[in-house]
Amino acid sequence: MLNNPLGNVLGKPPMGFLPLDPIGSDLSEKFSTPTLRSSRLDSRSLLDSRSSSPSDSDTSGFSSGSDHLSDLISSLRISPPLPFLPLSGASRDSLKMGVGSRLDQDQAALAAVSSSSASASKRWPGASAWPSWDLLDSPEDPFSIEREARLHRQAAAMNEATCTWSGQLPPRHYKNPIYSCKVFLGGVPWDITEAGLINTFRAFGSLSVEWPGKDGKHPRCPPKGYVYLVFESEKSVRALLQACSQNLLSPDGLSEYYFKMSSRRMRCKEVQVIPWVLADSNFVRSPSQRLDPSKTVFVGALHGMLNAEALAAVMYDLFGGVVYAGIDTDKHKYPIGSGRVTFNNQRSYLKAVTAAFVEIKTTKFTKKVQIDPYLEDSLCQVCSTQSGPFFCRDQICFKYFCRSCWHWQHSMEVLRHHRPLMRNQKNKDSS
């Protein structure tokens, strides 16, 4: 079994965790302060996190590299499939924020579906609830499942939020923070070059530039307005921040750093520098609570300035029962745009999965995030002999499938609209 982000915490006294939150192109947005809802764990911090989720980061493009949190779930077995929810009793309102009544057996659930095609058509108008997925229905193509799973990773951009959280995020207070060696640089001059960036920032220490969207095929392509600087030493990041001007008026206690730089055609352009504090990658609300991977969700499309404590606060307000939140990071311990949240009860977990898309509104930014079941390595839960890389998040199924069993079960007309999830292969293969 692959290392999982919750690995080392399960079955052991929880250790200190790092915060989470990847940084994207909208990072220049700011947000307001929240009230503290719980204390941060002060013991040893897990410096890395790893995503075993179906969604790709919408930010840096680096896969996470945590072997500590990764071990959290590795020692646990997949729990039996969750009870099914009958389609006939599921209203739009209950699907938004709650979970309908459950049938105890798979057969009973399927019988309810077969006997209520009218309610199914109301629950899933048309063949697909996901835009453009009907175009991928080609049974002859054995890889169509993978394509549909990849489409799901961008589902947040194509679907409306089912519920909204609005408010102030928890304030941040740091004492001697330790930073990632990687920083986000937003609002860079349009004509800046990689050599220009290195010449400007090498005064703080040796560094390299990560330029999203720039590859060997287009070496002269202009930046998207932001880049990442990767220093060899954390001391270089501290030196850079000391050379920046600061906006200390942020109500959430988060300092905003700005640095003036020049390019060939722009002089004294102010760019925003966004560092990442390692302690923001993990947050434990209940240190004595064991973390259960079967009650863990993956959260994708996170805003770049949302840390683990803030994510836990949002999920707790909406669904309750949050015991842990973690931000997935890359090999530089910098956020990649996704995270995980663990609940202490099945009801809260199912409410979060059912919600699927949540809009987070603060005074500084608005972001729609995507919630899916947290995926592990598992055998097919139908044949119990083959590997089960495909997961059906619809609560009529809600289990892992091998390719053959997926096609067999979803050949039924009432189940053909179900769409698969897969673990993010990029993150799965990273070390």
Short mmCIF file of C-alpha atoms in Angstrom, two decimals:
data_model
loop_
_atom_site.label_atom_id
_atom_site.label_comp_id
_atom_site.label_asym_id
_atom_site.label_seq_id
_atom_site.Cartn_x
_atom_site.Cartn_y
_atom_site.Cartn_z
CA MET A 1 0.00 0.00 0.00
CA LEU A 2 1.21 3.48 -0.81
CA ASN A 3 2.04 5.94 1.87
CA ASN A 4 -0.94 8.05 2.76
CA PRO A 5 -1.13 11.53 4.27
CA LEU A 6 -2.84 10.32 7.39
CA GLY A 7 -0.46 7.40 7.97
CA ASN A 8 1.61 8.24 11.02
CA VAL A 9 -1.17 9.90 12.93
CA LEU A 10 -3.55 6.96 13.02
CA GLY A 11 -3.16 4.72 15.97
CA LYS A 12 -0.58 6.99 17.60
CA PRO A 13 -0.76 10.11 19.72
CA PRO A 14 -1.23 12.92 17.15
CA MET A 15 1.86 14.96 16.55
CA GLY A 16 2.09 18.62 15.61
CA PHE A 17 0.98 19.31 12.10
CA LEU A 18 1.80 21.85 9.45
CA PRO A 19 -0.71 24.15 7.76
CA LEU A 20 -2.12 23.72 4.36
CA ASP A 21 -2.97 25.85 1.40
CA PRO A 22 -1.53 26.12 -2.06
CA ILE A 23 -0.94 29.29 -3.88
CA GLY A 24 -2.47 30.12 -7.19
CA SER A 25 -2.66 32.95 -9.61
CA ASP A 26 -5.29 34.72 -7.50
CA LEU A 27 -3.01 34.93 -4.51
CA SER A 28 -2.76 38.64 -4.67
CA GLU A 29 -6.24 38.66 -3.15
CA LYS A 30 -6.38 39.18 0.59
CA PHE A 31 -8.76 37.99 3.25
CA SER A 32 -10.11 38.95 6.61
CA THR A 33 -9.55 37.62 10.05
CA PRO A 34 -11.42 34.80 11.70
CA THR A 35 -11.80 34.04 15.36
CA LEU A 36 -9.80 31.18 16.79
CA ARG A 37 -11.91 28.09 17.27
CA SER A 38 -9.32 25.82 18.73
CA SER A 39 -5.72 25.68 19.82
CA ARG A 40 -2.87 24.57 17.58
CA LEU A 41 -0.93 21.50 18.52
CA ASP A 42 2.50 22.55 19.74
CA SER A 43 4.31 19.24 19.55
CA ARG A 44 6.51 18.07 16.68
CA SER A 45 5.30 19.13 13.27
CA LEU A 46 4.98 16.94 10.23
CA LEU A 47 6.70 18.98 7.59
CA ASP A 48 5.32 17.31 4.52
CA SER A 49 1.94 16.24 3.26
CA ARG A 50 0.94 14.07 0.37
CA SER A 51 -2.26 13.90 -1.60
CA SER A 52 -3.84 10.56 -2.36
CA SER A 53 -6.78 12.24 -3.93
CA PRO A 54 -8.59 12.31 -7.25
CA SER A 55 -7.87 15.97 -7.93
CA ASP A 56 -4.85 17.74 -9.32
CA SER A 57 -3.58 20.96 -7.89
CA ASP A 58 -4.64 24.04 -9.78
CA THR A 59 -1.53 25.86 -8.68
CA SER A 60 2.11 24.95 -8.69
CA GLY A 61 1.91 21.68 -10.57
CA PHE A 62 4.24 19.93 -8.15
CA SER A 63 3.18 16.70 -6.54
CA SER A 64 3.28 16.49 -2.80
CA GLY A 65 6.16 14.79 -1.08
CA SER A 66 5.25 13.88 2.44
CA ASP A 67 6.23 10.58 3.85
CA HIS A 68 5.07 11.43 7.37
CA LEU A 69 1.42 12.16 6.85
CA SER A 70 1.53 9.66 4.03
CA ASP A 71 1.97 6.85 6.50
CA LEU A 72 -1.13 7.87 8.42
CA ILE A 73 -3.57 5.71 6.59
CA SER A 74 -1.19 3.10 5.26
CA SER A 75 -1.64 0.77 8.22
CA LEU A 76 -5.41 0.81 8.01
CA ARG A 77 -7.74 -1.36 5.99
CA ILE A 78 -10.48 0.06 3.86
CA SER A 79 -13.72 -0.03 5.77
CA PRO A 80 -16.73 -1.83 4.27
CA PRO A 81 -18.73 0.14 1.74
CA LEU A 82 -20.86 2.85 3.26
CA PRO A 83 -24.60 2.28 3.44
CA PHE A 84 -26.43 3.33 0.31
CA LEU A 85 -28.83 6.23 0.04
CA PRO A 86 -32.04 5.53 -1.87
CA LEU A 87 -32.63 7.86 -4.78
CA SER A 88 -36.36 7.93 -4.21
CA GLY A 89 -36.06 9.79 -0.94
CA ALA A 90 -33.35 12.25 -1.89
CA SER A 91 -34.56 15.80 -2.39
CA ARG A 92 -32.45 18.64 -3.72
CA ASP A 93 -32.33 20.23 -0.29
CA SER A 94 -31.16 17.10 1.44
CA LEU A 95 -28.50 16.61 -1.18
CA LYS A 96 -27.16 20.07 -0.51
CA MET A 97 -26.48 19.91 3.18
CA GLY A 98 -27.57 16.58 4.54
CA VAL A 99 -27.91 12.90 3.88
CA GLY A 100 -31.17 11.12 3.24
CA SER A 101 -32.32 7.89 4.86
CA ARG A 102 -30.13 4.87 4.19
CA LEU A 103 -30.96 1.36 3.09
CA ASP A 104 -29.12 -1.40 4.84
CA GLN A 105 -28.38 -3.57 1.83
CA ASP A 106 -27.06 -3.01 -1.66
CA GLN A 107 -29.90 -5.02 -3.17
CA ALA A 108 -32.53 -2.90 -1.49
CA ALA A 109 -30.92 0.27 -2.77
CA LEU A 110 -30.77 -0.99 -6.34
CA ALA A 111 -34.38 -2.13 -6.09
CA ALA A 112 -35.38 1.36 -5.03
CA VAL A 113 -33.59 2.77 -8.06
CA SER A 114 -35.24 0.37 -10.47
CA SER A 115 -38.71 1.05 -9.07
CA SER A 116 -38.39 4.83 -9.15
CA SER A 117 -37.00 5.89 -12.50
CA ALA A 118 -39.02 9.09 -12.24
CA SER A 119 -37.21 10.19 -9.08
CA ALA A 120 -33.89 9.24 -10.65
CA SER A 121 -34.60 11.54 -13.56
CA LYS A 122 -35.24 14.35 -11.10
CA ARG A 123 -32.06 13.66 -9.19
CA TRP A 124 -29.95 13.39 -12.32
CA PRO A 125 -31.58 15.39 -15.12
CA GLY A 126 -30.25 14.02 -18.37
CA ALA A 127 -27.68 11.33 -18.73
CA SER A 128 -24.94 13.24 -16.97
CA ALA A 129 -24.76 15.77 -14.16
CA TRP A 130 -21.29 16.77 -15.31
CA PRO A 131 -20.98 19.04 -18.38
CA SER A 132 -19.46 17.43 -21.48
CA TRP A 133 -19.09 14.01 -19.91
CA ASP A 134 -21.74 12.50 -22.15
CA LEU A 135 -19.32 13.01 -25.02
CA LEU A 136 -16.92 10.54 -23.44
CA ASP A 137 -19.33 7.62 -23.33
CA SER A 138 -17.55 5.20 -25.62
CA PRO A 139 -17.65 1.62 -24.28
CA GLU A 140 -15.25 0.59 -27.02
CA ASP A 141 -12.51 2.73 -25.51
CA PRO A 142 -11.06 0.94 -22.47
CA PHE A 143 -9.47 4.15 -21.26
CA SER A 144 -12.64 6.25 -21.23
CA ILE A 145 -12.87 5.70 -17.46
CA GLU A 146 -9.52 7.40 -16.98
CA ARG A 147 -10.60 10.32 -19.14
CA GLU A 148 -13.78 10.81 -17.16
CA ALA A 149 -11.83 10.64 -13.91
CA ARG A 150 -9.48 13.34 -15.19
CA LEU A 151 -12.44 15.51 -16.15
CA HIS A 152 -13.76 15.24 -12.62
CA ARG A 153 -10.61 16.89 -11.31
CA GLN A 154 -11.74 20.15 -12.91
CA ALA A 155 -15.39 19.72 -11.94
CA ALA A 156 -15.33 22.70 -9.56
CA ALA A 157 -14.97 25.03 -12.54
CA MET A 158 -18.05 23.54 -14.24
CA ASN A 159 -20.50 23.11 -11.35
CA GLU A 160 -22.43 25.41 -9.07
CA ALA A 161 -21.75 25.38 -5.34
CA THR A 162 -24.36 23.53 -3.29
CA CYS A 163 -23.65 25.57 -0.16
CA THR A 164 -21.71 28.67 0.84
CA TRP A 165 -19.58 29.60 3.82
CA SER A 166 -18.95 33.28 4.51
CA GLY A 167 -17.14 34.97 7.37
CA GLN A 168 -13.73 35.82 8.75
CA LEU A 169 -10.91 33.31 8.82
CA PRO A 170 -9.01 32.60 12.06
CA PRO A 171 -6.24 35.13 12.81
CA ARG A 172 -2.65 33.96 12.48
CA HIS A 173 -0.03 34.54 15.14
CA TYR A 174 3.50 33.24 14.65
CA LYS A 175 6.46 33.00 16.99
CA ASN A 176 9.73 32.30 15.19
CA PRO A 177 8.06 30.81 12.10
CA ILE A 178 9.93 28.42 9.84
CA TYR A 179 9.33 29.01 6.14
CA SER A 180 9.33 26.86 3.05
CA CYS A 181 12.31 27.62 0.81
CA LYS A 182 9.80 28.29 -1.96
CA VAL A 183 7.91 31.59 -2.28
CA PHE A 184 5.20 32.83 -4.59
CA LEU A 185 5.88 36.00 -6.58
CA GLY A 186 2.76 37.69 -7.92
CA GLY A 187 2.34 40.63 -10.27
CA VAL A 188 5.73 40.29 -11.93
CA PRO A 189 6.49 42.58 -14.91
CA TRP A 190 5.12 41.22 -18.18
CA ASP A 191 8.51 41.38 -19.87
CA ILE A 192 10.55 39.83 -17.07
CA THR A 193 12.92 37.00 -17.92
CA GLU A 194 14.24 34.13 -15.85
CA ALA A 195 17.71 35.67 -15.94
CA GLY A 196 16.23 38.96 -14.77
CA LEU A 197 14.53 37.27 -11.83
CA ILE A 198 17.71 35.49 -10.78
CA ASN A 199 19.77 38.67 -11.06
CA THR A 200 17.25 40.54 -8.92
CA PHE A 201 16.90 38.00 -6.12
CA ARG A 202 20.30 36.28 -5.98
CA ALA A 203 21.40 38.94 -3.49
CA PHE A 204 19.40 36.97 -0.91
CA GLY A 205 20.98 33.60 -1.78
CA SER A 206 21.22 30.93 -4.46
CA LEU A 207 17.89 30.24 -6.10
CA SER A 208 16.07 28.77 -9.07
CA VAL A 209 12.87 29.85 -10.81
CA GLU A 210 9.76 27.74 -11.34
CA TRP A 211 7.75 29.28 -14.14
CA PRO A 212 4.23 27.79 -14.44
CA GLY A 213 3.20 27.31 -18.05
CA LYS A 214 6.67 27.83 -19.44
CA ASP A 215 8.27 24.78 -21.01
CA GLY A 216 11.03 23.92 -23.45
CA LYS A 217 8.71 24.24 -26.45
CA HIS A 218 8.06 27.90 -25.78
CA PRO A 219 11.16 29.25 -24.01
CA ARG A 220 10.17 32.86 -24.68
CA CYS A 221 6.55 32.66 -23.63
CA PRO A 222 5.57 35.47 -21.26
CA PRO A 223 4.78 34.66 -17.63
CA LYS A 224 1.22 34.32 -16.41
CA GLY A 225 1.85 37.16 -14.00
CA TYR A 226 3.35 34.99 -11.29
CA VAL A 227 6.33 32.71 -10.71
CA TYR A 228 7.84 30.72 -7.86
CA LEU A 229 11.30 31.33 -6.45
CA VAL A 230 13.05 28.35 -4.82
CA PHE A 231 15.95 29.27 -2.56
CA GLU A 232 18.56 26.82 -1.33
CA SER A 233 18.22 28.04 2.24
CA GLU A 234 15.33 29.09 4.47
CA LYS A 235 17.54 31.95 5.65
CA SER A 236 17.31 33.43 2.16
CA VAL A 237 13.54 33.60 2.48
CA ARG A 238 13.87 35.42 5.80
CA ALA A 239 16.32 37.88 4.24
CA LEU A 240 13.93 38.52 1.34
CA LEU A 241 11.01 39.18 3.67
CA GLN A 242 13.09 41.62 5.70
CA ALA A 243 13.82 43.55 2.49
CA CYS A 244 10.12 43.78 1.65
CA SER A 245 7.68 46.46 2.65
CA GLN A 246 4.83 45.11 4.77
CA ASN A 247 1.13 45.76 5.00
CA LEU A 248 0.51 45.35 8.71
CA LEU A 249 -3.11 46.45 8.57
CA SER A 250 -4.48 43.05 7.60
CA PRO A 251 -7.19 42.19 10.18
CA ASP A 252 -6.35 38.48 10.07
CA GLY A 253 -2.85 39.07 11.42
CA LEU A 254 -1.21 37.99 8.19
CA SER A 255 1.55 40.31 6.99
CA GLU A 256 1.52 41.06 3.29
CA TYR A 257 4.95 41.47 1.73
CA TYR A 258 5.81 43.60 -1.31
CA PHE A 259 9.11 43.95 -3.15
CA LYS A 260 10.05 46.50 -5.82
CA MET A 261 11.79 45.18 -8.90
CA SER A 262 12.51 46.37 -12.44
CA SER A 263 12.58 44.89 -15.92
CA ARG A 264 13.65 46.30 -19.27
CA ARG A 265 10.45 48.25 -19.76
CA MET A 266 9.13 48.61 -16.22
CA ARG A 267 10.78 50.41 -13.33
CA CYS A 268 10.14 49.89 -9.65
CA LYS A 269 7.26 47.48 -10.18
CA GLU A 270 5.84 46.33 -6.86
CA VAL A 271 5.36 42.56 -6.72
CA GLN A 272 3.79 40.54 -3.94
CA VAL A 273 5.88 37.95 -2.12
CA ILE A 274 3.87 35.16 -0.47
CA PRO A 275 5.85 32.81 1.78
CA TRP A 276 4.51 29.67 3.41
CA VAL A 277 4.89 28.93 7.12
CA LEU A 278 5.40 25.21 7.68
CA ALA A 279 3.22 25.25 10.78
CA ASP A 280 0.25 26.16 8.58
CA SER A 281 0.23 22.80 6.79
CA ASN A 282 -1.55 20.75 9.47
CA PHE A 283 -4.11 21.43 12.15
CA VAL A 284 -5.44 19.05 14.81
CA ARG A 285 -8.67 20.04 16.55
CA SER A 286 -8.88 16.99 18.82
CA PRO A 287 -5.41 15.60 19.68
CA SER A 288 -6.87 12.55 21.41
CA GLN A 289 -9.04 11.58 18.44
CA ARG A 290 -7.77 8.85 16.13
CA LEU A 291 -7.91 9.73 12.46
CA ASP A 292 -10.07 7.43 10.35
CA PRO A 293 -9.32 7.42 6.59
CA SER A 294 -12.84 6.16 5.90
CA LYS A 295 -14.14 9.46 7.32
CA THR A 296 -11.66 11.63 5.42
CA VAL A 297 -12.41 13.82 2.42
CA PHE A 298 -10.13 15.32 -0.20
CA VAL A 299 -10.60 19.06 -0.83
CA GLY A 300 -9.37 20.44 -4.15
CA ALA A 301 -9.09 23.89 -5.76
CA LEU A 302 -8.11 25.54 -2.48
CA HIS A 303 -7.24 29.22 -2.42
CA GLY A 304 -3.53 29.83 -2.03
CA MET A 305 -3.83 31.68 1.25
CA LEU A 306 -6.13 29.25 3.05
CA ASN A 307 -4.21 27.38 5.74
CA ALA A 308 -5.09 24.19 7.60
CA GLU A 309 -6.68 25.88 10.58
CA ALA A 310 -8.90 28.00 8.34
CA LEU A 311 -9.92 24.96 6.28
CA ALA A 312 -10.83 23.10 9.48
CA ALA A 313 -12.91 26.07 10.67
CA VAL A 314 -14.86 26.28 7.41
CA MET A 315 -15.59 22.54 7.28
CA TYR A 316 -16.55 22.47 10.96
CA ASP A 317 -19.03 25.31 10.53
CA LEU A 318 -20.65 23.61 7.53
CA PHE A 319 -20.61 19.94 8.52
CA GLY A 320 -19.39 19.63 12.13
CA GLY A 321 -17.21 16.90 13.58
CA VAL A 322 -13.84 18.02 12.16
CA VAL A 323 -10.86 16.56 13.99
CA TYR A 324 -8.04 17.20 11.51
CA ALA A 325 -7.21 19.26 8.43
CA GLY A 326 -4.05 19.15 6.33
CA ILE A 327 -2.71 20.98 3.30
CA ASP A 328 -0.94 18.97 0.60
CA THR A 329 2.53 20.28 -0.21
CA ASP A 330 5.24 19.64 -2.79
CA LYS A 331 8.84 18.56 -2.22
CA HIS A 332 9.65 22.09 -1.07
CA LYS A 333 6.83 21.88 1.51
CA TYR A 334 4.89 24.50 -0.39
CA PRO A 335 1.08 24.14 -0.93
CA ILE A 336 -0.13 22.61 -4.19
CA GLY A 337 -3.81 23.58 -4.00
CA SER A 338 -5.41 20.63 -2.22
CA GLY A 339 -5.91 19.26 1.28
CA ARG A 340 -7.64 16.71 3.47
CA VAL A 341 -10.21 16.92 6.26
CA THR A 342 -11.04 14.11 8.71
CA PHE A 343 -14.34 13.90 10.62
CA ASN A 344 -15.18 12.01 13.79
CA ASN A 345 -18.57 10.75 12.60
CA GLN A 346 -20.15 9.27 9.49
CA ARG A 347 -22.92 11.82 9.24
CA SER A 348 -20.56 14.79 8.93
CA TYR A 349 -18.45 12.87 6.43
CA LEU A 350 -21.44 12.03 4.22
CA LYS A 351 -22.75 15.59 4.40
CA ALA A 352 -19.40 16.87 3.15
CA VAL A 353 -19.23 14.32 0.32
CA THR A 354 -22.81 15.05 -0.69
CA ALA A 355 -22.16 18.80 -0.75
CA ALA A 356 -19.41 18.20 -3.36
CA PHE A 357 -18.86 21.92 -4.16
CA VAL A 358 -18.60 24.63 -1.51
CA GLU A 359 -18.07 28.33 -2.04
CA ILE A 360 -15.88 30.07 0.54
CA LYS A 361 -16.43 33.83 0.82
CA THR A 362 -14.27 36.19 2.84
CA THR A 363 -13.82 39.95 2.60
CA LYS A 364 -10.64 39.40 0.58
CA PHE A 365 -11.44 36.45 -1.70
CA THR A 366 -14.14 34.07 -2.91
CA LYS A 367 -13.21 30.53 -3.94
CA LYS A 368 -15.19 27.44 -4.88
CA VAL A 369 -13.65 24.21 -3.59
CA GLN A 370 -14.36 20.60 -4.53
CA ILE A 371 -14.95 17.84 -1.98
CA ASP A 372 -14.50 14.14 -2.77
CA PRO A 373 -13.98 10.96 -0.76
CA TYR A 374 -10.38 10.41 0.20
CA LEU A 375 -9.09 7.49 -1.87
CA GLU A 376 -6.74 4.71 -0.84
CA ASP A 377 -5.27 1.68 -2.53
CA SER A 378 -7.96 -0.99 -2.40
CA LEU A 379 -9.09 -4.25 -3.92
CA CYS A 380 -12.21 -4.17 -6.04
CA GLN A 381 -15.09 -4.40 -3.57
CA VAL A 382 -17.20 -6.38 -6.03
CA CYS A 383 -14.93 -9.26 -7.09
CA SER A 384 -12.38 -8.89 -4.25
CA THR A 385 -9.64 -10.27 -6.49
CA GLN A 386 -8.45 -7.42 -8.72
CA SER A 387 -7.05 -4.03 -7.78
CA GLY A 388 -9.79 -1.41 -7.51
CA PRO A 389 -8.41 1.88 -8.87
CA PHE A 390 -11.85 3.30 -9.76
CA PHE A 391 -14.18 4.68 -7.10
CA CYS A 392 -17.84 5.55 -7.60
CA ARG A 393 -18.78 8.48 -5.36
CA ASP A 394 -22.53 8.07 -6.00
CA GLN A 395 -24.00 6.73 -2.78
CA ILE A 396 -25.88 3.99 -4.60
CA CYS A 397 -22.45 2.44 -5.22
CA PHE A 398 -19.86 4.22 -3.04
CA LYS A 399 -17.17 1.60 -3.46
CA TYR A 400 -14.00 0.67 -5.35
CA PHE A 401 -14.13 -1.16 -8.70
CA CYS A 402 -11.73 -2.88 -11.04
CA ARG A 403 -12.22 -2.04 -14.71
CA SER A 404 -14.30 -5.14 -15.49
CA CYS A 405 -16.59 -4.75 -12.50
CA TRP A 406 -17.06 -1.04 -13.23
CA HIS A 407 -18.28 -1.80 -16.76
CA TRP A 408 -20.39 -4.70 -15.53
CA GLN A 409 -22.21 -2.80 -12.77
CA HIS A 410 -22.53 0.47 -14.67
CA SER A 411 -23.92 -1.19 -17.76
CA MET A 412 -27.28 -0.90 -16.02
CA GLU A 413 -29.24 2.01 -17.45
CA VAL A 414 -29.95 3.55 -14.05
CA LEU A 415 -26.23 3.58 -13.17
CA ARG A 416 -24.66 4.68 -16.45
CA HIS A 417 -24.57 8.33 -15.40
CA HIS A 418 -22.23 7.52 -12.47
CA ARG A 419 -18.74 8.97 -12.92
CA PRO A 420 -15.47 7.51 -11.62
CA LEU A 421 -12.84 8.94 -9.33
CA MET A 422 -9.19 7.91 -9.41
CA ARG A 423 -6.24 8.76 -7.24
CA ASN A 424 -4.02 11.49 -8.61
CA GLN A 425 -1.34 9.45 -10.39
CA LYS A 426 1.12 12.35 -10.26
CA ASN A 427 0.94 12.51 -6.49
CA LYS A 428 0.79 8.75 -6.16
CA ASP A 429 4.06 8.30 -8.00
CA SER A 430 5.95 11.04 -6.19
CA SER A 431 8.33 10.12 -3.42
#
